[in-house]
Amino acid sequence: MSTVTDTATRATAPGAGGSAVHRLLRRWPVGLFVLLFLLPYCALEVPVLLDGPVGSAGSLQLLATCLLFGALATGYDLLLGRTGLLSFGHALYFAAGSYATNTMMQEAGLPFGLSVVLGLVFGVVLAVLLGSVSLRVTGIGFSMVTLAFAQAGSIVVARDPGGFTGGEEGRAVAAGFLPSSLVGIDNTANLYWITLAFLGLTLAVVHLTTHSPTGRVWEGIKENERRVEVLGLRPYAYKLVAFTVAGGLAALGGIVHLLLTGGSTPHTTSSEFTLSLLVMVVLGGSGTRWGPMLGGILYTWADHRLGDVANSAAVADLPAVLRVPLSQPLFLLGALFVIVVNVLPGGLAALPGRIREARAARRGAGKDARDAPAPDAPAPPDADTDTDTDTKERHTP
Amino acid sequence: MDTVVLLTLTGLGLGALYFLVASGLSLIFGLMDVLNFAHGALLSVGAYATWWAASGHLPGAGSGGLGFVLAVLFGVVVGTLAAIVLELVVVRPLYTRPREQVLATVGVSLAVPALLSGIWGTDPLTFPGPEALKSTVGVLGASVPANRLVLIAAAVLVWAGLKLFLDRTRHGLVVRAGVEDRAMVTALGIDVRKAFTLVFAIGGAAAALGGALGGLYFGSVDPGQGTSLLIFAFVVVVTGGMGSVTGAAVASVVIGLVQQFANYYTTAGLGDLAVVVLLAALLLVRPRGLTGRLA
């Protein structure tokens, strides 16, 4: 765990001189957070990244969606990267939060605040119940069972029991049920701040829980579950805690999504939704502090922008062999994912370490050539082997 | 009575479809510890290849008689080749990292349907087939669509073929031994990796056959078909015990029947739920599935 943080700070402060500067640079997440907080007031144009000025409603909506998925991926990584549980049913808890809140508001007629609380409670209870069943099997069996439960949820939503879920159409929240400060294009900034707060909360929860005694046990379970058992601990209970915390975060994310999009959509119950979370986490770097968030933001942004690229004239003029694959964002992302898994284990978060490693190796090789004329070169310098083991420790699942 | 016969045969037909997907999944998982998420994509590839050939694009193939048999064969061959390519290009380089192997197949499972819908659109395409298979056959007083019977026959043949292959051939012996203890087989000087490719090819062929015959069953093909079938195939694999072909056969029959009967006698959609509840109940009683294989 500490190695991860070390690399992160080292990466941002290459060869930091003064300790004051160093200390300031260690606080960079705070600075970034303040910057993100101020974005709605920013009128800057970012030509390629966004369509309009940063502070415009359209850009803020896209940014908020990116942040939301960054947070979701971070929460999902609590299972995948921290506890080593490969759940394929995370979408269920996300959708549970969204649909439960929606139903409480529009069917039971409860006030907004209470609905949100009840929606969150529903998601957490569901996670406890289903987690306690699915955690009875380990390994890939667990993945399949969570997938089956999520599929059951998807079927329920599609069948539209009692007209609660709206079936394939999804269910929009009618005006008047939400506080007026959260409705309308003019208030996109408020939604953006809510999403940002959710991201902050998720990061904090993941950071605090993984650094708690429970979090250490999670790490142990991830490395070797049998040994945790030998120590006299019950992995089942710890895994259930992780599952519940992650499920609760997902349910809260579902509620934020409900506010952000003004309704619940059945797409969020699908297995593709969970798989896209998985792709985000692995793309960014599973088990690292910032990797999943980075992966979520980049994936969501790419998913939106690649759609625009597909409709652009430059792509439309290409021959069919190139045009068809390029017009499918999911194909590009899927292919990119396969490449990342193959070429870059550890995801984007491992990239700085890899570059440094490669540079150190090259420098080391150059120095060897100068210092040691003998053909049998001496052992590589300490720093090199150090980073090497570092990265290996982090990457092996 | 005829309703029960019809439901039973339709349920068995659905079970047959599940078996065609699950048998390969189960073998691949048993031997390589890889949960092949791309198996649904292989099914879709087989279905689209058959559709393509049967729509008159392949000389000699067509929608009726021998032409359709040729189209199905073409679909199976394409599916098998796709599976071999998948194993060699995507799975093999990650041989020492089982978790990443699963992730890579997840990537393929996202990319292939997207590519298929990019080429042929997201809308379901009408699946051509011989008139004889679209009609119904009288069985014990019930008129049953003939394609159910074809599916059941195909699944029984595949099951028998797999059994013969696993029990009577040397390659089958290696695969069985590999499922039991891969490290020991390697220690005995046998290259298990050849068996990996073989198992992928067999699984891909079975899944592609499932795709081709599933096109008959559903009457259409669409890019998402493979993924939705795959989820129930997963349920079958867990229920039957992973790595066991006979377990998969028993489980697919049970699940197909439960799903059909519950869907008919209660509201539609409840059967799909019943299957999941059944799985949960089974795991509470026997966490290792019906056959007691390691899950």
XYZ file of C-alpha atoms in Angstrom:
692
model
C 0.000 0.000 0.000
C 2.681 2.466 1.009
C 4.598 1.772 -2.175
C 1.640 2.984 -4.190
C 1.444 6.309 -2.408
C 5.178 6.689 -2.617
C 5.219 6.206 -6.345
C 2.326 8.616 -6.749
C 4.057 11.396 -4.869
C 7.403 10.647 -6.414
C 5.841 10.796 -9.819
C 4.473 14.270 -9.234
C 7.668 15.575 -7.721
C 10.532 14.302 -9.824
C 13.677 15.329 -8.032
C 11.914 17.797 -5.708
C 14.568 19.961 -4.107
C 13.297 21.748 -0.989
C 11.297 19.957 1.662
C 8.729 22.808 1.719
C 8.083 22.415 -1.983
C 7.950 18.702 -1.481
C 5.405 19.044 1.297
C 3.302 21.372 -0.819
C 3.432 18.981 -3.698
C 2.270 16.182 -1.455
C -0.922 18.164 -1.009
C -1.637 18.256 -4.739
C -4.958 16.390 -4.432
C -6.322 19.285 -2.364
C -5.239 21.746 -5.037
C -6.805 19.613 -7.740
C -10.021 19.387 -5.766
C -10.181 23.184 -5.355
C -9.518 23.554 -9.073
C -12.318 21.140 -9.916
C -14.586 22.983 -7.489
C -13.976 26.260 -9.326
C -14.506 24.866 -12.826
C -18.146 26.076 -13.159
C -16.804 29.643 -12.971
C -14.317 28.996 -15.729
C -15.132 30.318 -19.203
C -12.079 28.845 -20.883
C -12.480 27.087 -24.226
C -10.794 23.704 -24.511
C -11.169 23.003 -28.234
C -10.570 19.259 -28.523
C -11.569 18.063 -25.065
C -14.921 19.794 -24.694
C -17.497 21.297 -27.032
C -18.228 24.581 -25.270
C -16.553 26.649 -22.558
C -15.724 24.691 -19.392
C -18.373 26.467 -17.349
C -21.204 25.881 -19.851
C -23.996 23.497 -18.940
C -23.103 20.931 -21.611
C -19.460 20.749 -20.577
C -20.345 20.588 -16.896
C -22.754 17.743 -17.557
C -20.030 15.784 -19.345
C -17.492 16.618 -16.638
C -19.927 15.577 -13.925
C -20.595 12.262 -15.706
C -16.854 11.699 -15.960
C -16.379 12.420 -12.265
C -19.332 10.187 -11.355
C -17.817 7.245 -13.203
C -14.429 8.045 -11.746
C -16.022 7.707 -8.323
C -17.908 4.534 -9.264
C -14.761 2.907 -10.572
C -12.970 3.861 -7.360
C -15.733 2.257 -5.316
C -15.710 -0.845 -7.486
C -11.980 -1.167 -7.005
C -12.621 -1.637 -3.305
C -13.728 -5.119 -4.350
C -11.467 -5.792 -7.305
C -8.187 -4.163 -6.422
C -8.295 -4.100 -2.626
C -10.014 -7.326 -1.671
C -9.452 -9.308 -4.851
C -13.147 -9.989 -5.424
C -14.148 -10.023 -9.078
C -17.805 -9.010 -8.877
C -19.830 -8.890 -12.071
C -22.934 -7.575 -10.366
C -21.952 -4.102 -9.266
C -24.509 -2.522 -11.595
C -27.273 -4.025 -9.479
C -26.508 -1.858 -6.440
C -26.056 1.221 -8.568
C -29.425 0.633 -10.190
C -30.969 -0.258 -6.821
C -30.051 3.154 -5.419
C -31.376 4.933 -8.481
C -34.630 2.997 -8.895
C -35.417 2.763 -5.171
C -35.064 6.515 -4.669
C -37.081 7.128 -7.798
C -39.878 4.822 -6.624
C -39.923 6.250 -3.104
C -40.337 9.745 -4.492
C -42.829 9.134 -7.245
C -44.832 6.146 -5.989
C -44.756 6.514 -2.219
C -44.742 10.290 -2.454
C -42.012 10.653 0.154
C -40.008 13.882 0.362
C -36.732 14.055 -1.540
C -34.343 13.810 1.413
C -36.070 10.806 2.947
C -36.222 9.072 -0.421
C -32.489 9.470 -0.842
C -31.843 7.985 2.595
C -34.230 5.093 1.982
C -32.744 4.484 -1.465
C -29.291 4.260 0.071
C -30.535 1.950 2.835
C -32.208 -0.258 0.233
C -28.950 -0.533 -1.714
C -26.961 -1.392 1.410
C -29.473 -3.996 2.618
C -29.535 -5.578 -0.837
C -25.736 -5.714 -0.830
C -25.706 -7.407 2.588
C -28.338 -9.971 1.595
C -26.979 -10.879 -1.825
C -23.376 -10.561 -0.701
C -23.938 -13.059 2.099
C -25.199 -15.588 -0.445
C -22.724 -14.980 -3.255
C -19.688 -14.902 -0.954
C -20.370 -18.512 -0.050
C -18.582 -19.428 -3.235
C -15.078 -18.235 -3.909
C -13.083 -17.326 -6.969
C -14.753 -17.339 -10.343
C -17.872 -18.942 -8.869
C -18.437 -15.726 -6.933
C -18.171 -13.712 -10.138
C -20.755 -15.864 -11.839
C -23.201 -15.735 -8.940
C -22.998 -11.954 -8.678
C -23.552 -11.827 -12.421
C -26.629 -14.021 -12.088
C -28.075 -11.804 -9.336
C -27.452 -8.686 -11.391
C -29.155 -10.359 -14.322
C -32.144 -11.098 -12.083
C -32.261 -7.404 -11.169
C -32.060 -6.507 -14.828
C -35.001 -8.817 -15.598
C -37.068 -7.327 -12.779
C -36.446 -3.817 -14.059
C -37.246 -4.823 -17.641
C -40.524 -6.515 -16.587
C -41.689 -3.279 -15.015
C -43.520 -4.645 -11.938
C -46.443 -2.400 -11.025
C -45.190 0.277 -13.419
C -42.456 1.222 -10.925
C -39.458 0.940 -13.200
C -40.848 1.995 -16.567
C -39.488 -1.105 -18.315
C -37.224 -0.517 -21.292
C -38.061 3.170 -21.391
C -36.642 3.820 -17.961
C -38.324 6.236 -15.633
C -37.803 9.978 -15.645
C -38.423 11.950 -12.482
C -41.373 14.258 -13.075
C -40.831 17.929 -12.322
C -41.861 18.900 -8.818
C -40.470 15.835 -7.085
C -36.928 17.183 -6.991
C -35.814 20.373 -5.222
C -35.911 23.228 -7.731
C -32.205 23.934 -7.198
C -31.371 20.554 -8.743
C -33.540 20.839 -11.857
C -32.897 22.585 -15.126
C -29.924 23.528 -17.238
C -29.181 26.622 -15.144
C -28.511 24.443 -12.124
C -26.067 22.054 -13.763
C -23.322 23.563 -11.611
C -25.117 22.358 -8.461
C -25.298 18.837 -9.849
C -21.646 19.072 -10.788
C -20.742 20.011 -7.213
C -22.833 17.156 -5.836
C -20.981 14.756 -8.108
C -17.665 16.235 -7.066
C -18.650 15.799 -3.416
C -19.572 12.181 -4.142
C -16.185 11.631 -5.734
C -14.471 13.163 -2.705
C -16.532 11.012 -0.363
C -15.751 7.838 -2.317
C -12.039 8.585 -2.365
C -12.099 9.311 1.353
C -14.077 6.175 2.218
C -11.827 3.961 0.108
C -8.697 5.573 1.544
C -9.847 5.356 5.156
C -11.213 1.814 4.972
C -8.196 0.422 3.187
C -5.914 1.977 5.805
C -7.995 0.645 8.685
C -7.307 -2.737 10.327
C -10.134 -4.179 8.213
C -8.426 -2.859 5.127
C -5.234 -4.690 6.036
C -7.199 -7.909 6.275
C -8.689 -7.176 2.840
C -5.206 -6.855 1.473
C -4.322 -10.142 3.095
C -7.371 -11.810 1.558
C -6.363 -10.475 -1.820
C -2.851 -11.841 -1.487
C -3.667 -15.179 0.100
C -7.012 -16.034 1.593
C -5.849 -19.331 3.072
C -3.215 -17.587 5.165
C -5.776 -15.171 6.566
C -7.799 -18.186 7.660
C -4.728 -19.702 9.262
C -4.306 -16.498 11.266
C -7.667 -17.263 12.841
C -9.670 -14.642 10.951
C -12.818 -15.342 9.011
C -12.348 -13.967 5.483
C -16.087 -14.308 4.829
C -17.043 -11.557 7.290
C -14.344 -9.193 6.014
C -15.334 -9.800 2.427
C -18.953 -9.120 3.292
C -17.936 -5.784 4.830
C -16.060 -4.858 1.646
C -19.003 -5.955 -0.472
C -21.419 -3.898 1.619
C -19.286 -0.755 1.625
C -18.798 -0.998 -2.130
C -22.504 -1.701 -2.611
C -23.433 1.320 -0.499
C -21.101 3.570 -2.488
C -22.591 2.232 -5.715
C -26.136 2.888 -4.459
C -25.164 6.447 -3.584
C -23.641 6.764 -7.038
C -26.949 5.587 -8.473
C -28.733 8.364 -6.606
C -26.255 10.944 -7.933
C -26.808 9.506 -11.415
C -30.562 9.858 -10.902
C -30.119 13.547 -10.153
C -27.622 14.088 -12.935
C -29.712 12.512 -15.686
C -33.126 13.247 -14.181
C -34.246 9.624 -14.205
C -33.374 5.945 -14.029
C -32.408 4.023 -17.141
C -32.477 0.225 -17.547
C -29.051 0.382 -19.171
C -27.572 0.825 -15.697
C -28.791 -2.659 -14.705
C -27.076 -4.437 -17.578
C -24.001 -6.592 -17.264
C -22.314 -4.295 -19.796
C -22.505 -1.558 -17.188
C -20.513 -3.600 -14.679
C -18.113 -4.704 -17.383
C -17.482 -1.082 -18.327
C -16.674 -0.350 -14.665
C -14.252 -3.262 -14.762
C -12.649 -1.878 -17.902
C -12.289 1.551 -16.272
C -10.610 0.118 -13.187
C -8.163 -2.051 -15.091
C -7.459 0.679 -17.627
C -6.575 3.125 -14.862
C -4.768 0.700 -12.602
C -6.461 -1.637 -10.179
C -5.487 -1.390 -6.508
C -3.983 2.087 -6.773
C -5.357 5.210 -5.160
C -5.922 7.339 -8.258
C -5.868 4.760 -11.046
C -9.539 3.721 -11.013
C -10.668 7.343 -10.871
C -8.423 8.224 -13.788
C -9.665 5.219 -15.744
C -13.308 6.099 -15.058
C -12.861 9.695 -16.157
C -10.918 8.827 -19.296
C -13.249 5.988 -20.299
C -16.383 8.093 -19.898
C -14.869 10.996 -21.729
C -13.653 8.745 -24.556
C -17.028 7.018 -24.766
C -18.727 10.390 -25.266
C -16.179 11.961 -27.551
C -15.521 8.885 -29.699
C -19.210 8.993 -30.614
C -18.662 12.469 -32.006
C -15.564 11.328 -33.845
C -17.617 8.530 -35.414
C -20.098 11.051 -36.799
C -17.449 13.430 -38.066
C -16.843 13.943 -41.765
C -13.267 12.692 -41.543
C -14.444 9.235 -40.497
C -17.431 9.166 -42.855
C -15.112 9.530 -45.857
C -12.994 6.529 -44.892
C -13.437 3.182 -46.629
C -15.813 0.769 -44.885
C -13.014 -1.424 -43.534
C -11.802 1.468 -41.384
C -15.058 3.346 -40.927
C -17.078 0.547 -39.341
C -14.678 -0.217 -36.460
C -13.976 3.481 -35.880
C -17.676 4.285 -35.613
C -18.099 1.904 -32.673
C -16.746 3.438 -29.447
C -17.266 0.173 -27.614
C -15.179 -1.697 -30.158
C -12.335 0.777 -29.793
C -12.538 0.703 -25.998
C -12.753 -3.100 -25.921
C -9.756 -3.430 -28.203
C -7.833 -0.817 -26.215
C -8.658 -2.741 -23.065
C -7.278 -5.995 -24.466
C -4.110 -4.164 -25.465
C -3.716 -2.522 -22.050
C -4.212 -5.843 -20.269
C -1.541 -7.375 -22.464
C 0.998 -4.604 -22.737
C 0.518 -2.510 -19.627
C -0.344 -4.625 -16.597
C -1.130 -2.239 -13.772
C -2.900 0.190 -16.087
C -2.206 3.869 -16.595
C -1.236 4.336 -12.945
C 1.779 2.112 -13.554
C 2.892 4.168 -16.523
C 5.082 6.724 -14.652
C 6.844 3.916 -12.812
C 7.432 2.050 -16.047
C 8.822 5.100 -17.797
C 11.138 5.798 -14.880
C 12.195 2.178 -14.839
C 12.944 2.209 -18.543
C 14.869 5.466 -18.215
C 16.831 4.180 -15.232
C 17.625 1.002 -17.119
C 18.867 2.970 -20.108
C 20.945 5.275 -17.913
C 22.244 2.281 -15.995
C 23.184 0.539 -19.207
C 24.983 3.638 -20.456
C 26.883 3.966 -17.182
C 27.794 0.286 -17.227
C 29.247 0.663 -20.685
C 31.407 3.566 -19.536
C 32.401 2.321 -16.074
C 32.879 -1.331 -16.721
C 34.741 -2.231 -19.892
C 34.530 -5.917 -18.970
C 31.956 -7.802 -21.047
C 30.273 -9.387 -17.989
C 28.491 -6.277 -16.745
C 28.022 -5.835 -12.974
C 24.642 -6.113 -11.274
C 22.295 -3.224 -12.050
C 22.234 -0.314 -9.562
C 20.110 -0.574 -6.423
C 17.516 1.960 -7.504
C 16.730 -0.075 -10.576
C 16.061 -3.348 -8.798
C 14.070 -1.464 -6.176
C 11.530 -0.030 -8.597
C 11.422 -3.373 -10.341
C 10.248 -5.295 -7.289
C 7.975 -2.372 -6.463
C 6.021 -2.644 -9.643
C 5.938 -6.418 -9.539
C 4.470 -6.390 -6.072
C 1.718 -4.147 -7.191
C 0.870 -5.923 -10.410
C 0.642 -9.534 -9.525
C -2.963 -10.173 -8.535
C -51.112 -32.965 -21.515
C -50.058 -31.503 -24.853
C -49.162 -28.247 -23.087
C -46.849 -30.184 -20.782
C -45.268 -32.003 -23.735
C -44.786 -28.749 -25.604
C -43.308 -27.020 -22.570
C -41.039 -29.960 -21.834
C -39.696 -30.095 -25.377
C -39.292 -26.317 -25.567
C -37.537 -26.361 -22.203
C -35.288 -29.159 -23.386
C -34.591 -27.177 -26.552
C -33.562 -24.176 -24.467
C -31.524 -26.481 -22.233
C -29.843 -27.884 -25.339
C -28.873 -24.358 -26.347
C -27.481 -23.710 -22.884
C -25.562 -26.975 -23.010
C -23.931 -26.082 -26.317
C -22.587 -22.898 -24.744
C -21.930 -24.255 -21.259
C -20.055 -27.431 -22.243
C -17.255 -25.425 -23.834
C -17.241 -22.885 -21.006
C -17.052 -25.634 -18.438
C -14.185 -27.442 -20.176
C -12.237 -24.232 -20.701
C -12.711 -23.245 -17.101
C -11.900 -26.698 -15.791
C -8.694 -26.958 -17.770
C -7.402 -23.392 -17.830
C -9.170 -21.620 -14.940
C -10.319 -19.064 -17.480
C -13.868 -17.850 -17.368
C -14.308 -17.172 -21.050
C -16.461 -14.075 -21.306
C -15.916 -14.057 -25.045
C -17.886 -17.288 -25.369
C -21.047 -15.305 -26.051
C -19.145 -13.457 -28.755
C -18.141 -16.803 -30.297
C -21.806 -17.777 -30.323
C -22.684 -14.506 -32.047
C -19.901 -15.002 -34.576
C -21.258 -18.470 -35.374
C -24.803 -17.141 -35.639
C -23.855 -14.262 -37.929
C -21.621 -16.448 -40.092
C -24.473 -18.937 -40.544
C -26.888 -16.124 -41.270
C -24.464 -14.641 -43.791
C -23.967 -17.963 -45.558
C -27.645 -18.924 -45.484
C -28.674 -15.549 -46.923
C -27.017 -16.586 -50.153
C -23.616 -14.908 -49.776
C -21.742 -18.207 -49.764
C -21.917 -20.140 -53.032
C -23.662 -23.446 -52.514
C -25.134 -22.498 -49.177
C -28.719 -21.396 -48.815
C -31.729 -21.386 -46.566
C -33.055 -24.829 -47.454
C -31.974 -28.469 -47.364
C -28.316 -29.258 -47.903
C -27.577 -25.590 -48.489
C -28.581 -24.839 -44.915
C -26.479 -27.705 -43.580
C -23.570 -26.194 -45.460
C -24.363 -22.780 -43.957
C -24.380 -24.235 -40.438
C -21.100 -26.009 -41.158
C -19.650 -22.731 -42.376
C -20.825 -21.024 -39.175
C -19.239 -23.751 -37.051
C -15.952 -23.519 -38.950
C -15.861 -19.727 -38.589
C -16.675 -20.018 -34.874
C -13.945 -22.609 -34.397
C -11.399 -20.448 -36.181
C -12.459 -17.435 -34.128
C -11.991 -19.460 -30.946
C -8.529 -20.614 -32.019
C -7.522 -17.052 -32.887
C -8.902 -15.894 -29.543
C -6.866 -18.474 -27.675
C -3.639 -17.861 -29.586
C -3.787 -14.065 -29.740
C -5.612 -12.963 -26.587
C -5.430 -15.722 -24.012
C -2.075 -17.380 -24.639
C 0.177 -14.347 -24.033
C -1.377 -14.071 -20.559
C -0.777 -17.715 -19.708
C 0.727 -17.020 -16.292
C -1.926 -14.493 -15.257
C -5.385 -16.118 -15.026
C -7.085 -12.968 -13.761
C -5.843 -10.977 -16.733
C -6.953 -13.740 -19.086
C -10.508 -13.265 -17.858
C -10.202 -9.498 -18.258
C -8.903 -9.839 -21.805
C -11.872 -12.002 -22.758
C -14.119 -9.333 -21.218
C -12.571 -6.836 -23.633
C -13.283 -9.175 -26.540
C -16.845 -9.680 -25.336
C -17.379 -5.915 -25.534
C -15.575 -5.404 -28.829
C -17.054 -8.220 -30.933
C -20.770 -7.392 -30.487
C -19.913 -3.733 -31.112
C -18.170 -4.708 -34.335
C -21.078 -6.932 -35.381
C -23.577 -4.151 -34.787
C -21.272 -1.786 -36.653
C -21.352 -4.029 -39.713
C -24.926 -5.348 -39.674
C -26.746 -2.918 -37.409
C -28.168 -3.354 -33.924
C -31.615 -4.479 -35.087
C -32.454 -8.197 -35.064
C -32.054 -9.798 -38.486
C -34.509 -12.421 -39.680
C -32.805 -15.781 -39.677
C -33.333 -17.844 -42.823
C -33.916 -21.554 -42.391
C -35.438 -24.537 -44.145
C -39.231 -24.529 -44.273
C -39.251 -27.995 -42.728
C -37.705 -26.642 -39.525
C -40.174 -23.780 -39.274
C -43.171 -26.118 -39.282
C -44.408 -28.114 -36.322
C -44.268 -31.826 -35.647
C -46.886 -33.812 -33.764
C -45.414 -35.396 -30.622
C -47.809 -37.212 -28.260
C -50.676 -35.067 -29.441
C -48.801 -31.775 -29.118
C -47.556 -29.820 -32.106
C -43.942 -28.931 -31.365
C -41.779 -26.634 -33.540
C -39.291 -28.847 -35.347
C -36.300 -26.637 -34.505
C -36.592 -27.650 -30.820
C -36.137 -31.261 -31.775
C -33.160 -30.380 -33.978
C -31.570 -28.505 -31.091
C -32.104 -31.412 -28.706
C -30.683 -33.871 -31.231
C -27.662 -31.623 -31.826
C -27.003 -31.246 -28.114
C -27.257 -34.993 -27.542
C -24.855 -35.594 -30.423
C -22.409 -33.010 -29.084
C -22.653 -34.501 -25.614
C -22.050 -38.025 -26.941
C -19.204 -36.788 -29.105
C -17.588 -34.973 -26.193
C -17.998 -38.037 -23.989
C -16.378 -40.270 -26.601
C -13.609 -37.760 -27.138
C -12.890 -37.350 -23.436
C -13.131 -41.040 -22.531
C -11.708 -42.786 -25.574
C -9.029 -40.614 -27.156
C -5.557 -39.704 -26.042
C -6.227 -35.976 -26.374
C -9.350 -36.420 -24.282
C -7.274 -38.175 -21.670
C -4.876 -35.232 -21.561
C -7.782 -32.807 -21.216
C -9.356 -34.843 -18.405
C -6.045 -35.158 -16.618
C -5.449 -31.431 -17.089
C -8.802 -30.643 -15.479
C -7.842 -32.806 -12.506
C -4.308 -31.510 -12.034
C -2.658 -29.341 -14.619
C 0.689 -29.111 -12.875
C 1.030 -32.891 -12.735
C 0.272 -33.282 -16.445
C 2.927 -30.701 -17.248
C 5.362 -32.479 -14.950
C 4.795 -35.672 -16.917
C 6.177 -33.937 -19.978
C 2.929 -33.293 -21.827
C 2.465 -29.917 -23.454
C -0.853 -28.834 -21.931
C -0.944 -25.715 -24.059
C -1.875 -27.791 -27.107
C -4.826 -29.036 -25.097
C -5.744 -25.410 -24.329
C -6.075 -24.585 -28.013
C -7.941 -27.821 -28.595
C -10.417 -27.123 -25.809
C -10.961 -23.594 -27.082
C -11.588 -24.938 -30.585
C -14.097 -27.493 -29.295
C -15.822 -24.900 -27.140
C -15.918 -22.427 -30.022
C -17.371 -25.058 -32.371
C -20.086 -25.986 -29.874
C -20.912 -22.341 -29.184
C -21.056 -21.526 -32.903
C -23.364 -24.490 -33.455
C -25.456 -23.115 -30.593
C -25.493 -19.743 -32.341
C -26.576 -21.240 -35.660
C -29.324 -23.354 -34.109
C -30.241 -20.563 -31.688
C -30.959 -18.443 -34.748
C -33.546 -21.063 -35.714
C -34.925 -21.181 -32.172
C -35.340 -17.420 -31.826
C -36.030 -16.785 -35.511
C -33.572 -13.895 -35.601
C -30.026 -12.888 -34.754
C -28.878 -9.742 -32.987
C -25.490 -8.681 -31.607
C -26.554 -8.949 -27.966
C -27.934 -12.489 -28.198
C -24.701 -14.179 -27.251
C -24.230 -12.115 -24.118
C -27.714 -12.793 -22.758
C -27.378 -16.535 -23.417
C -23.938 -16.485 -21.838
C -25.304 -15.387 -18.479
C -27.611 -18.393 -18.280
C -24.767 -20.578 -19.472
C -22.776 -19.276 -16.496
C -25.618 -20.279 -14.215
C -25.551 -23.733 -15.815
C -21.795 -24.036 -15.368
C -21.914 -23.054 -11.687
C -24.896 -25.304 -11.021
C -23.356 -28.267 -12.796
C -19.971 -27.901 -11.180
C -17.173 -26.336 -13.157
C -15.140 -28.564 -15.435
C -17.731 -31.309 -15.651
C -19.432 -31.899 -19.020
C -22.019 -34.290 -17.592
C -22.768 -31.838 -14.796
C -23.323 -29.137 -17.400
C -25.666 -31.457 -19.313
C -27.781 -32.242 -16.244
C -27.837 -28.624 -15.115
C -28.828 -27.280 -18.533
C -31.776 -29.699 -18.718
C -32.916 -28.717 -15.213
C -32.524 -24.996 -15.837
C -34.139 -25.044 -19.267
C -37.153 -26.909 -17.890
C -37.516 -24.767 -14.768
C -37.318 -21.625 -16.842
C -39.941 -22.741 -19.366
C -42.431 -24.069 -16.849
C -42.125 -21.098 -14.493
C -42.430 -18.670 -17.380
C -45.599 -20.391 -18.560
C -47.405 -21.092 -15.322
C -46.520 -17.831 -13.578
C -45.933 -14.467 -15.212
C -43.409 -14.189 -18.010
C -39.956 -13.324 -16.725
C -40.465 -15.090 -13.430
C -38.897 -18.219 -14.888
C -35.655 -16.355 -15.508
C -35.775 -15.183 -11.901
C -36.613 -18.676 -10.662
C -33.407 -19.949 -12.225
C -31.340 -17.429 -10.286
C -33.176 -18.226 -7.056
C -32.545 -21.910 -7.728
C -28.852 -21.159 -8.119
C -28.754 -19.203 -4.857
C -30.575 -21.992 -3.013
C -28.255 -24.630 -4.415
C -25.172 -22.668 -3.416
C -26.473 -22.330 0.115
C -26.885 -26.097 0.348
C -23.973 -27.238 -1.807
C -21.421 -24.501 -2.414
C -19.616 -26.665 -4.948
C -22.436 -27.299 -7.398
C -24.265 -30.492 -8.285
C -21.253 -32.626 -9.082
C -19.176 -31.364 -6.202
C -16.385 -29.975 -8.326
C -14.259 -27.230 -6.886
C -15.922 -23.925 -7.541
